[in-house]
PDB file of C-alpha atoms and ligand atoms in Angstrom:
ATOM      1  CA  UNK V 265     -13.117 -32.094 -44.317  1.00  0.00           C
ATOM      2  CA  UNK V 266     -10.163 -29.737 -45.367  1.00  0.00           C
ATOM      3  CA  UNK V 267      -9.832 -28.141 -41.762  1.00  0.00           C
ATOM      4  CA  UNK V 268     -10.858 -30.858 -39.410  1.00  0.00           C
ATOM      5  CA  UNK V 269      -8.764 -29.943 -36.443  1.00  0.00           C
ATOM      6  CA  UNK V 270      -7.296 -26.981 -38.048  1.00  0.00           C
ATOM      7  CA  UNK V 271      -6.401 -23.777 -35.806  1.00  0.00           C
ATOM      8  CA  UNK V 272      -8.292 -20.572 -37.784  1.00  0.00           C
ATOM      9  CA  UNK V 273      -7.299 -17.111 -36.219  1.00  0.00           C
ATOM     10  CA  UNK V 274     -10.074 -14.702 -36.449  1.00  0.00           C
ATOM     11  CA  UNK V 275      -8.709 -10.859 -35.272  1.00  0.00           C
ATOM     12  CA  UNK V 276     -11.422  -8.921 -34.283  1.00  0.00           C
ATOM     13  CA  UNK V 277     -12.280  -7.060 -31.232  1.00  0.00           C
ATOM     14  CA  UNK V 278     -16.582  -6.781 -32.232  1.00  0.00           C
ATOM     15  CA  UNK V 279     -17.043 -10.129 -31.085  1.00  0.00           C
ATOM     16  CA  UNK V 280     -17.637 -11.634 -34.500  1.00  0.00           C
ATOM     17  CA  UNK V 281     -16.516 -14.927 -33.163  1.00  0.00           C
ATOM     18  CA  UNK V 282     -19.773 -15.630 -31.405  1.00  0.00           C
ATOM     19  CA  UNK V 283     -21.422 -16.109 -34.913  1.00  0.00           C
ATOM     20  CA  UNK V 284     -18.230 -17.473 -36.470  1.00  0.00           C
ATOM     21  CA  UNK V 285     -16.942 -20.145 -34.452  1.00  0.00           C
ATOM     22  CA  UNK V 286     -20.416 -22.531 -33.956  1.00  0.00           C
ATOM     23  CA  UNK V 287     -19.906 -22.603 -37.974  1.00  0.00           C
ATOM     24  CA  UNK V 288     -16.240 -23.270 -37.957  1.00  0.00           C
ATOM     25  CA  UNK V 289     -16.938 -25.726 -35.442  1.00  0.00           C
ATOM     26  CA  UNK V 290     -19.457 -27.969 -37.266  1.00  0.00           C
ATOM     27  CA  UNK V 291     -19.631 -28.902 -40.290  1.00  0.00           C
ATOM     28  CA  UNK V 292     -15.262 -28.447 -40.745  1.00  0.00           C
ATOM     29  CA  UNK V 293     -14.376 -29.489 -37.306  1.00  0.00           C
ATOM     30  CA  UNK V 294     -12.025 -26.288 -37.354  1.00  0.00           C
ATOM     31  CA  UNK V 295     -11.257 -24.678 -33.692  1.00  0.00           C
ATOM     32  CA  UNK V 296     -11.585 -20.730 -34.289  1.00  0.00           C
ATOM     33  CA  UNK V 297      -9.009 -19.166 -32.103  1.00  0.00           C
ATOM     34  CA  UNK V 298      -9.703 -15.240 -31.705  1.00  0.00           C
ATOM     35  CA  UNK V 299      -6.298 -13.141 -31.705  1.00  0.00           C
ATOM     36  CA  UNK V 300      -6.629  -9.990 -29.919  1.00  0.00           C
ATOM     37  CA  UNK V 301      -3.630  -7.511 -28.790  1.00  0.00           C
ATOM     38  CA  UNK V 302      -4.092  -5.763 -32.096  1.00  0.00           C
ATOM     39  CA  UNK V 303      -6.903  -2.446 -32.947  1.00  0.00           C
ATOM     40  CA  UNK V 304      -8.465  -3.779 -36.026  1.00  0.00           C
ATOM     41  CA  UNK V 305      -9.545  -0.061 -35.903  1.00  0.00           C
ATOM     42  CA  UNK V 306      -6.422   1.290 -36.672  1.00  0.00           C
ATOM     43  CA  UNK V 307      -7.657  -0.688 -40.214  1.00  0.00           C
ATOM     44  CA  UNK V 308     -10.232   1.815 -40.729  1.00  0.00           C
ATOM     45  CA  UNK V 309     -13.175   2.915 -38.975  1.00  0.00           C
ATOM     46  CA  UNK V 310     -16.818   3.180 -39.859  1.00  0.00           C
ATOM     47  CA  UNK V 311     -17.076   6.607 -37.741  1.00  0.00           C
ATOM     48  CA  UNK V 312     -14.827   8.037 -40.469  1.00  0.00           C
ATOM     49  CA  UNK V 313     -12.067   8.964 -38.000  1.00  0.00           C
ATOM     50  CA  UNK V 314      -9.868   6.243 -39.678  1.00  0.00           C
ATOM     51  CA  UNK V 315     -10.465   6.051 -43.379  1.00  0.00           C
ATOM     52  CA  UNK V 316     -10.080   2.683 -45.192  1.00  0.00           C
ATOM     53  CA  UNK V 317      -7.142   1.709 -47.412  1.00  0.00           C
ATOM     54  CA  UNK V 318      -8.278  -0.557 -50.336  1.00  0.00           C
ATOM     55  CA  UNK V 319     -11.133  -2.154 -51.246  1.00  0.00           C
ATOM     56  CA  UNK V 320     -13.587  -4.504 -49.123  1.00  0.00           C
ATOM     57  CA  UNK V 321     -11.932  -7.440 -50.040  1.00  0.00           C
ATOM     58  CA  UNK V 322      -8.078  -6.557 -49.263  1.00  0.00           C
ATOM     59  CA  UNK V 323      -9.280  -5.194 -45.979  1.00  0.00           C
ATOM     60  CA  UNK V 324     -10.576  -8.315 -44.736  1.00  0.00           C
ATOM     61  CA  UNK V 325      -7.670  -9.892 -46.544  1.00  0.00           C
ATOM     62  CA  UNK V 326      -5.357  -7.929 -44.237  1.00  0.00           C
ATOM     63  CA  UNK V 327      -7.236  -8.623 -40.810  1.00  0.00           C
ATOM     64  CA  UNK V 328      -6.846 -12.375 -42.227  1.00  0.00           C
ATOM     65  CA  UNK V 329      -3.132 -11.814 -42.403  1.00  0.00           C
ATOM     66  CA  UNK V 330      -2.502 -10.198 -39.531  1.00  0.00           C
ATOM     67  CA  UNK V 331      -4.548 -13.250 -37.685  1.00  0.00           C
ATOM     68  CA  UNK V 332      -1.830 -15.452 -38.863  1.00  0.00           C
ATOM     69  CA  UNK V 333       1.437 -13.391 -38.333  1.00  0.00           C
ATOM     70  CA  UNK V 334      -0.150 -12.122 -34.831  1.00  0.00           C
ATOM     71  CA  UNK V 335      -1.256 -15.582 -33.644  1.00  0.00           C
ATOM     72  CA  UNK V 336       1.095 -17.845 -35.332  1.00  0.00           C
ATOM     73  CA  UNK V 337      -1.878 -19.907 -36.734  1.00  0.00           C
ATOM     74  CA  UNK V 338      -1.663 -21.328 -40.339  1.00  0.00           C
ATOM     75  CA  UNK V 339      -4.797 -20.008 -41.044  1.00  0.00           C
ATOM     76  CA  UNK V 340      -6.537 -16.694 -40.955  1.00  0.00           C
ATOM     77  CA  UNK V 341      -9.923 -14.678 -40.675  1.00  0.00           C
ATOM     78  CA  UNK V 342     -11.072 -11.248 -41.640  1.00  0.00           C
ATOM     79  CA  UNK V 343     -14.360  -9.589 -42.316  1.00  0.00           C
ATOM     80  CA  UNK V 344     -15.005  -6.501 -43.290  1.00  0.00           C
ATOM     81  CA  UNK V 345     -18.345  -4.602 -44.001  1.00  0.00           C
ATOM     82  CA  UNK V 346     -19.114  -1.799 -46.243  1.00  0.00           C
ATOM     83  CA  UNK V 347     -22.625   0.100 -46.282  1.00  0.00           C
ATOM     84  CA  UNK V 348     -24.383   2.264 -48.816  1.00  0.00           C
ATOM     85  CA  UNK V 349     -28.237   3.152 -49.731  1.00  0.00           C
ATOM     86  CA  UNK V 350     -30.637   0.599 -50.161  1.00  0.00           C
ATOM     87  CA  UNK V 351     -32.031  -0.424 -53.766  1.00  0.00           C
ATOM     88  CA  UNK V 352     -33.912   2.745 -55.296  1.00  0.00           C
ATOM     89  CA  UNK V 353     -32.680   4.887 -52.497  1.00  0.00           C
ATOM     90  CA  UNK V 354     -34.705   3.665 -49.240  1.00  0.00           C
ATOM     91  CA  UNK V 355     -32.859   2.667 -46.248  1.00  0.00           C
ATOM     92  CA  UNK V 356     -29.306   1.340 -46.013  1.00  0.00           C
ATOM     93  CA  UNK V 357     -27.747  -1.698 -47.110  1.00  0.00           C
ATOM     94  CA  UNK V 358     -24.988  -3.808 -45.938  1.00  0.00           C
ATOM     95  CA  UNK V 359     -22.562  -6.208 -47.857  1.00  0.00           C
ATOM     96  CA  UNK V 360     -20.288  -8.555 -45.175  1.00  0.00           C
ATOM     97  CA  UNK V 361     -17.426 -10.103 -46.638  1.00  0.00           C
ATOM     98  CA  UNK V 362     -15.433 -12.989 -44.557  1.00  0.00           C
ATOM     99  CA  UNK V 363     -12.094 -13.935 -45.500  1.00  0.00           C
ATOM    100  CA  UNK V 364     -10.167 -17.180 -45.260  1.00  0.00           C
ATOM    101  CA  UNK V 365      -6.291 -16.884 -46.025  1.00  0.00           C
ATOM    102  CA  UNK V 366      -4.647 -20.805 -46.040  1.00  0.00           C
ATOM    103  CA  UNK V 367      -0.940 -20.132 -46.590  1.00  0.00           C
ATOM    104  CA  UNK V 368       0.043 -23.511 -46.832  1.00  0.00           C
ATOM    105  CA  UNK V 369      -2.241 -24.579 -49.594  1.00  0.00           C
ATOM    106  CA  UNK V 370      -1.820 -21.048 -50.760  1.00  0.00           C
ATOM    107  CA  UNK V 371      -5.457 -20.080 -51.080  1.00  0.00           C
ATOM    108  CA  UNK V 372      -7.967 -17.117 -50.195  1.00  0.00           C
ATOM    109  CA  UNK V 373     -11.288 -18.022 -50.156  1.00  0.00           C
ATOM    110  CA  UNK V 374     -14.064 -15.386 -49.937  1.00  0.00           C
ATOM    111  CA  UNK V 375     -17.874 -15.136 -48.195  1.00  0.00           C
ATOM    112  CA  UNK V 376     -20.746 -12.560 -48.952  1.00  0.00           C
ATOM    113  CA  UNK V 377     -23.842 -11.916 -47.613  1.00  0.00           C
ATOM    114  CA  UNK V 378     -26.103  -8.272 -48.305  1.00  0.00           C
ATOM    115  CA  UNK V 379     -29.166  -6.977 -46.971  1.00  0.00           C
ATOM    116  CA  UNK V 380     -30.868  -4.206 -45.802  1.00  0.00           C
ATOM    117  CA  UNK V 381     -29.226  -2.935 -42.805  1.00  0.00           C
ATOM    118  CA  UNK V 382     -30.581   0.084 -40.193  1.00  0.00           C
ATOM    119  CA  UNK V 383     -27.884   2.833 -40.488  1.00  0.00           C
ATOM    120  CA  UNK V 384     -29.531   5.716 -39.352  1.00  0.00           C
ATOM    121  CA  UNK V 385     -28.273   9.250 -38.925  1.00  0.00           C
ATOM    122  CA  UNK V 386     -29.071  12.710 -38.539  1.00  0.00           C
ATOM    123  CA  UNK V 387     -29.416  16.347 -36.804  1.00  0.00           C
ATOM    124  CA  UNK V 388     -31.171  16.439 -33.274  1.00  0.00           C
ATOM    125  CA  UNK V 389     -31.897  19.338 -31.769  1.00  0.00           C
ATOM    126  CA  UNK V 390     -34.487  18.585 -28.637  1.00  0.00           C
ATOM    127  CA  UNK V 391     -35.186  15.392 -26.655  1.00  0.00           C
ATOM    128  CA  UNK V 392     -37.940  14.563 -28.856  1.00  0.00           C
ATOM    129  CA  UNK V 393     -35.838  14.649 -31.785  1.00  0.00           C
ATOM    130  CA  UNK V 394     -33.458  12.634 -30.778  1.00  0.00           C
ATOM    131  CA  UNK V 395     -36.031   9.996 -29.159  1.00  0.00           C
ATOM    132  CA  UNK V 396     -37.772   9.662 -33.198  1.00  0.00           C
ATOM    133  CA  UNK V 397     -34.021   9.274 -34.388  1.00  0.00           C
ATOM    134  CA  UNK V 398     -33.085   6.372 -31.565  1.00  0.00           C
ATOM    135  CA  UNK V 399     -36.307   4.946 -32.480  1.00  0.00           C
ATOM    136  CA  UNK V 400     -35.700   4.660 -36.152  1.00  0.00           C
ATOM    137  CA  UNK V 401     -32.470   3.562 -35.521  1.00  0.00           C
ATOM    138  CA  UNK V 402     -33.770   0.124 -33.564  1.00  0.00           C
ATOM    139  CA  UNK V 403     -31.928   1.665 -30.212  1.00  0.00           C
ATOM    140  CA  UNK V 404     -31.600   0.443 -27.486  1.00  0.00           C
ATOM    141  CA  UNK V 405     -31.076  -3.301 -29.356  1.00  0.00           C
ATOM    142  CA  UNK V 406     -28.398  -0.811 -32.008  1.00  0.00           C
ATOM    143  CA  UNK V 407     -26.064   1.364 -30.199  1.00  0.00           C
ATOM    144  CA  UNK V 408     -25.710   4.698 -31.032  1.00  0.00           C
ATOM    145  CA  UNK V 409     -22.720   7.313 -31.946  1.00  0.00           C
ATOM    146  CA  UNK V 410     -23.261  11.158 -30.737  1.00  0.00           C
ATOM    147  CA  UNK V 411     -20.589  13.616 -32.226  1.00  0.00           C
ATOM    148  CA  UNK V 412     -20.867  17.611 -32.733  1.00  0.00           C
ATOM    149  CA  UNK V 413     -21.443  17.234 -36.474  1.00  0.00           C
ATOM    150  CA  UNK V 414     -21.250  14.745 -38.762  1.00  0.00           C
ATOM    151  CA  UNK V 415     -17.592  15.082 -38.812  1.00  0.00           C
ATOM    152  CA  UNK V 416     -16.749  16.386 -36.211  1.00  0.00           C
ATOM    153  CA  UNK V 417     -15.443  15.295 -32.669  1.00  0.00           C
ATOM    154  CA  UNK V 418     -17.438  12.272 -31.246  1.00  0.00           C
ATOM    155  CA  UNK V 419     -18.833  12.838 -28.048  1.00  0.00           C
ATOM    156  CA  UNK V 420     -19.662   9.382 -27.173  1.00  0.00           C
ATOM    157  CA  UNK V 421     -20.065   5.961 -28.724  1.00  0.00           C
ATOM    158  CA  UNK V 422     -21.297   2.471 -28.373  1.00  0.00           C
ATOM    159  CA  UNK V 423     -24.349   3.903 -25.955  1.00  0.00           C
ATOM    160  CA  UNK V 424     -26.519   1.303 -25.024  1.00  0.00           C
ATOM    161  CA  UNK V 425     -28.955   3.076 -22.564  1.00  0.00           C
ATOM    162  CA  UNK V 426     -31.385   5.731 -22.964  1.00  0.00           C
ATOM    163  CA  UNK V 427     -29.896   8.045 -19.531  1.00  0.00           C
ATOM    164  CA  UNK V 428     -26.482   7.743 -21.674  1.00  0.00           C
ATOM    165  CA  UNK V 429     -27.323   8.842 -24.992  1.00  0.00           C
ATOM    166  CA  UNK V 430     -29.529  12.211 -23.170  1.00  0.00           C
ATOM    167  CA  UNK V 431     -26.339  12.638 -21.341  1.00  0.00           C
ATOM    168  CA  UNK V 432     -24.129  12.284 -24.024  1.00  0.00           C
ATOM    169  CA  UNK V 433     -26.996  14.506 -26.209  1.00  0.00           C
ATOM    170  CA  UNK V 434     -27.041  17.208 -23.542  1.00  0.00           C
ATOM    171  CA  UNK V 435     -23.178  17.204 -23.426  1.00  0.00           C
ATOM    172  CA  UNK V 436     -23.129  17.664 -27.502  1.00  0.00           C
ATOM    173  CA  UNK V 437     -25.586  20.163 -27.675  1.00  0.00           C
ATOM    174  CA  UNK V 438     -23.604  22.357 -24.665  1.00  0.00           C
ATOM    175  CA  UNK V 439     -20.403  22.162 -26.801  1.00  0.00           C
ATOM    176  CA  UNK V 440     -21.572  22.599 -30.784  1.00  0.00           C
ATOM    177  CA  UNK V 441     -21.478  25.969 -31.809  1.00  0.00           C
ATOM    178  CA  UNK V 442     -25.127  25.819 -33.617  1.00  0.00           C
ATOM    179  CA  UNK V 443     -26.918  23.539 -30.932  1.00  0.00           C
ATOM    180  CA  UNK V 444     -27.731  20.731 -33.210  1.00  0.00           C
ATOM    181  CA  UNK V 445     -25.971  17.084 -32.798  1.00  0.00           C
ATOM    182  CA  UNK V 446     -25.491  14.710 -34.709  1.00  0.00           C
ATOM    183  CA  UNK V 447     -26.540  11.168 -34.307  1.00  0.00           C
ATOM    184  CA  UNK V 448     -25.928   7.964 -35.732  1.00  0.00           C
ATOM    185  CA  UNK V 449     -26.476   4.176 -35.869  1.00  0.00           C
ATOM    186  CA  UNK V 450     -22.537   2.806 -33.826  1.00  0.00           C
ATOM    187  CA  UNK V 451     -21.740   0.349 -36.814  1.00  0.00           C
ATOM    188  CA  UNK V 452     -19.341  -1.454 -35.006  1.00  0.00           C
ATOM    189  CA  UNK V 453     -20.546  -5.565 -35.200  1.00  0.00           C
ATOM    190  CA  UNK V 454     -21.149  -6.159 -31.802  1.00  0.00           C
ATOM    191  CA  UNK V 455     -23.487  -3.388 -31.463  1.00  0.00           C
ATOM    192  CA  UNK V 456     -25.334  -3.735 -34.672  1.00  0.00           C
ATOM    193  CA  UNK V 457     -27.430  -6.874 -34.510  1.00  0.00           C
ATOM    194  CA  UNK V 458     -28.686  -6.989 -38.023  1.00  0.00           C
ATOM    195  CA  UNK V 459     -24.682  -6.649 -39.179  1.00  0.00           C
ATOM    196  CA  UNK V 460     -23.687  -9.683 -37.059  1.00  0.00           C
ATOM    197  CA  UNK V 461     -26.555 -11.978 -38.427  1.00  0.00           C
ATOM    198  CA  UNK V 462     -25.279 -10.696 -41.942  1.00  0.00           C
ATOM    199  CA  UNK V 463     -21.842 -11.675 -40.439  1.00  0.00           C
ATOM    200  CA  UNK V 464     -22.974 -15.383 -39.675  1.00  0.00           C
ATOM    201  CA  UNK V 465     -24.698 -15.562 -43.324  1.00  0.00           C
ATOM    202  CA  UNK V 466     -21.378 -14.726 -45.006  1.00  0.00           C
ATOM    203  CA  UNK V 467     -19.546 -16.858 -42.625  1.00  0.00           C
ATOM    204  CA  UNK V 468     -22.103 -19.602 -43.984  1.00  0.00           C
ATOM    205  CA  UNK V 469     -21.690 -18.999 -47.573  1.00  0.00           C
ATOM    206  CA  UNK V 470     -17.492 -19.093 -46.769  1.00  0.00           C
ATOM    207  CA  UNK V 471     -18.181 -22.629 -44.849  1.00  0.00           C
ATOM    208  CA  UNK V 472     -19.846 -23.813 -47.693  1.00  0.00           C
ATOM    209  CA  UNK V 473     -17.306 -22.866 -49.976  1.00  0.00           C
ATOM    210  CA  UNK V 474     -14.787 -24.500 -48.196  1.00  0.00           C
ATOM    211  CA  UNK V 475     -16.394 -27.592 -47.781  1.00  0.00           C
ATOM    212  CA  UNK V 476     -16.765 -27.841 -51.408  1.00  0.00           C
ATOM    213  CA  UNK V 477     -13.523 -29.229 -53.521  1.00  0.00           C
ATOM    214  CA  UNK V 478     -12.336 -28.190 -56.687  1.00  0.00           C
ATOM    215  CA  UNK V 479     -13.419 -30.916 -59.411  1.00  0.00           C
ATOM    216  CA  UNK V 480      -9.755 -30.128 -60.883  1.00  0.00           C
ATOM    217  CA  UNK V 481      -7.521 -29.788 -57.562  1.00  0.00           C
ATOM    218  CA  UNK V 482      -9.067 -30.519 -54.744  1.00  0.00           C
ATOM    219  CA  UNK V 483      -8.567 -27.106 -53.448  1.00  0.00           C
ATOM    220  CA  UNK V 484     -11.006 -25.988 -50.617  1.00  0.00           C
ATOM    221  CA  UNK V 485     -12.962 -23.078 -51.568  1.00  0.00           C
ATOM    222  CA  UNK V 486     -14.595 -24.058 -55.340  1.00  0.00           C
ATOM    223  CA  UNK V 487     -18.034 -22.106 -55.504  1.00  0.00           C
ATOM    224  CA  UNK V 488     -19.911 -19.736 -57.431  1.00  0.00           C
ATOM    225  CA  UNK V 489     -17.429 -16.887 -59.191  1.00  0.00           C
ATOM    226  CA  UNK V 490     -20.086 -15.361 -62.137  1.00  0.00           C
ATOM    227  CA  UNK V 491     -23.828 -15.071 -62.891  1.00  0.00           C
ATOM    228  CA  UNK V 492     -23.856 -16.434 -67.035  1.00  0.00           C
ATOM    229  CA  UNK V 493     -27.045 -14.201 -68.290  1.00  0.00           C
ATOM    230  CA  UNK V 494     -29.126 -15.733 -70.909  1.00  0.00           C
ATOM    231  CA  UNK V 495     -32.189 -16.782 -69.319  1.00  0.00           C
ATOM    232  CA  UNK V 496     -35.202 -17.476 -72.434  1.00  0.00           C
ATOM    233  CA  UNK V 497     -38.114 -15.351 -71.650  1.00  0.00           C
ATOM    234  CA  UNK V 498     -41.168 -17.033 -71.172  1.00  0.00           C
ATOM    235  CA  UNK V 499     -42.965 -15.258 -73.868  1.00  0.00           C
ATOM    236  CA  UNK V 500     -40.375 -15.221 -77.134  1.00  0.00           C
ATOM    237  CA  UNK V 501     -37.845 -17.276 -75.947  1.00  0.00           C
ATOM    238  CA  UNK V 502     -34.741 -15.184 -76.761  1.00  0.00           C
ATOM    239  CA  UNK V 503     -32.146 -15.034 -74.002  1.00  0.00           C
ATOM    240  CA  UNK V 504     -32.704 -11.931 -71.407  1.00  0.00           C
ATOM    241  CA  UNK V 505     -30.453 -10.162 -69.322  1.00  0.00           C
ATOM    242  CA  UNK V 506     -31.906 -12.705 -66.146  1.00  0.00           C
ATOM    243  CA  UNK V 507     -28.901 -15.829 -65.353  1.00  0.00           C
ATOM    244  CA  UNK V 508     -29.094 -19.080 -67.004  1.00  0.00           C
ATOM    245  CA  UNK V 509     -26.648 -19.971 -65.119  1.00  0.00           C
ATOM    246  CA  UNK V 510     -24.022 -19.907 -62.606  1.00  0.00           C
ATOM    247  CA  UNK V 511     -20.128 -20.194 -63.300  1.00  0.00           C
ATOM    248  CA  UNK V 512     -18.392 -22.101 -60.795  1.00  0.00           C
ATOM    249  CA  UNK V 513     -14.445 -21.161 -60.492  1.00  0.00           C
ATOM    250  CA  UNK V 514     -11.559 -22.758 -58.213  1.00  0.00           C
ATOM    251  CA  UNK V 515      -9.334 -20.349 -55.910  1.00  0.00           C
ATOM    252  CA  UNK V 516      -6.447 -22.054 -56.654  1.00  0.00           C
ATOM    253  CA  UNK V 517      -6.426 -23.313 -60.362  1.00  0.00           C
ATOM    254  CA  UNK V 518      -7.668 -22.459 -63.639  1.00  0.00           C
ATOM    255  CA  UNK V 519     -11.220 -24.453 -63.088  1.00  0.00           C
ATOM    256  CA  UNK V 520     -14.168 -22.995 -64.301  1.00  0.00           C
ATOM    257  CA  UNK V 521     -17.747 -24.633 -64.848  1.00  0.00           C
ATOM    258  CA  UNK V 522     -21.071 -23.729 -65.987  1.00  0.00           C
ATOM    259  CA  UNK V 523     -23.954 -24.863 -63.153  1.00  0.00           C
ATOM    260  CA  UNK V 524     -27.917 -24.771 -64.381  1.00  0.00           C
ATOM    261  CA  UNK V 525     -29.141 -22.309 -61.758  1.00  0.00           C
ATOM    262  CA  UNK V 526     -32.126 -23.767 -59.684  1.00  0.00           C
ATOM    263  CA  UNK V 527     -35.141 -22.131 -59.663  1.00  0.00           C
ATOM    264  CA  UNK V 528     -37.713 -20.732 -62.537  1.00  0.00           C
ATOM    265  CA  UNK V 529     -36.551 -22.188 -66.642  1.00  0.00           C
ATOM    266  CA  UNK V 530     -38.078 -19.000 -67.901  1.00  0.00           C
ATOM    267  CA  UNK V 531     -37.719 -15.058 -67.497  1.00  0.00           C
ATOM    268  CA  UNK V 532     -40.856 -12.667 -66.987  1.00  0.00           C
ATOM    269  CA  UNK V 533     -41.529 -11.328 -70.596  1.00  0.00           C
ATOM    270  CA  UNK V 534     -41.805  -7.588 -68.685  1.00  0.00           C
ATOM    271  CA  UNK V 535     -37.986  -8.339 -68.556  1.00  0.00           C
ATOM    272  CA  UNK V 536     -37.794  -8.868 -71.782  1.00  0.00           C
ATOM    273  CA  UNK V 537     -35.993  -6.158 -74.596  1.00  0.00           C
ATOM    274  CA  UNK V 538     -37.322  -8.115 -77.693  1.00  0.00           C
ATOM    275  CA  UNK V 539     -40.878  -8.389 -77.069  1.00  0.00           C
ATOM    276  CA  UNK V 540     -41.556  -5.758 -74.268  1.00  0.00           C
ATOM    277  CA  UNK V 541     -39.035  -3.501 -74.909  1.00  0.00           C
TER     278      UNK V 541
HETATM  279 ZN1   ZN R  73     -39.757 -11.960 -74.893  1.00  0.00          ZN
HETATM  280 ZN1   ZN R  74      -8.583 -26.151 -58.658  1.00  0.00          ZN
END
């Protein structure tokens, strides 16, 4: 194994670690050291009080960085989440992105994982309001954010318990202008439950990765880069928009290979634009 041994530097302060270090642990033998003494929130916040430079990837990229320069490890960890409506419009949806930056075999090597993901928010304006919200929101298990307005100043976050959030509610609704408050899910990993086990899923895809060599190389981190579409509907047998395959890429070199994809040989005709168009 590539890291047997190794010293990995994760910089977070949401506790990611808990899910992140069992996996770095076994199978690649890899001790995850967690660097603190930095605010990973001056990186961008999820309460929109810090806005985000870049894109998911270079954020976690950076966190991976800092892990390195901060810690004086050889290798780093970042993840980063990012959160937007579910498919069609219903609920919300997560992607978690891990990030492994090797500077001595000059690599990056990324993990994903997405599903749905509570991320509730809204108005309140009585105690029964605000119960229906918490409830939809899977509180007390996912803690909570109360601010004036969706904007606007945050009362209190990361609450836990039902006396604090109708404290923090009462307190809100005393100092907005209009009475109403606004609540929402605290997005933060280690308050978020479903986000961490989305965490230790992307962590798991990144593991795998990285136990995985390039065919070329022998780089760390060869795994699945592309979806190749072309799958033959079951009906006509032309190629449909559906994968055929997967295209497998190195990190490091110019390797690329097409992999069957496991699973059905065919494509639903009703996906089909030849012969249900
Ligand atoms: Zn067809
Ligand atoms: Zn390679």
């Amino acid at each position: 194994m590539p890291y047997s041994d190794a010293r990995v530097g994760l910089l977070t302060q949401h506790g990611k670690e808990r899910v992140l270090a069992p996996l770095f642990a076994d199978p690649l033998g890899a001790r995850l050291e967690v660097v603190g003494g930095f605010d990973t929130d001056t990186l961008g916040t999820f309460t929109r009080d810090v806005p985000r430079a870049g894109s998911q990837f270079d954020a976690a990229r950076r966190k991976a960085q800092l892990a390195i320069e901060l810690g004086g490890v050889p290798v780093g960890l970042g993840s980063e989440g990012a959160f937007g409506a579910g498919p069609f419009g219903f609920g919300g949806w997560a992607v978690e992105l891990v990030v492994l930056v090797d500077r001595a075999r000059g690599i990056e090597v990324g993990g994903v994982a997405q599903g749905p993901c509570v991320h509730v928010h809204g108005v309140v304006a009585s105690h029964d309001e605000l119960r229906a919200l918490a409830a939809r929101a899977k509180f007390p298990e996912h803690g909570l954010v109360v601010r004036l307005a969706e904007d606007g100043p945050i009362v209190r976050k990361g609450v836990r318990a039902l006396d604090e959030l109708q404290a923090a509610f009462e307190e809100a609704r005393a100092r907005a202008d209009d009475g109403g408050v606004f609540v929402e899910n605290d997005l933060r990993a280690h308050l978020h439950p479903t986000r961490m086990a989305l965490i230790e899923l992307a962590g798991r895809d990144l593991v795998t990765r990285l136990s995985t060599p390039c065919p070329s190389c022998g780089a760390p981190g060869f795994g699945i880069a592309d979806a190749v579409p072309g799958l033959p509907c079951a009906q006509c047998g032309m190629p449909t928009d559906h994968a055929l395959a997967d295209e497998w890429a190195c990190v490091r070199c110019d390797a690329r290979e097409q992999r069957p994809r496991p699973g059905p040989g065919t494509a639903d005709p009703r996906w089909c634009q030849w012969c249900n168009p």
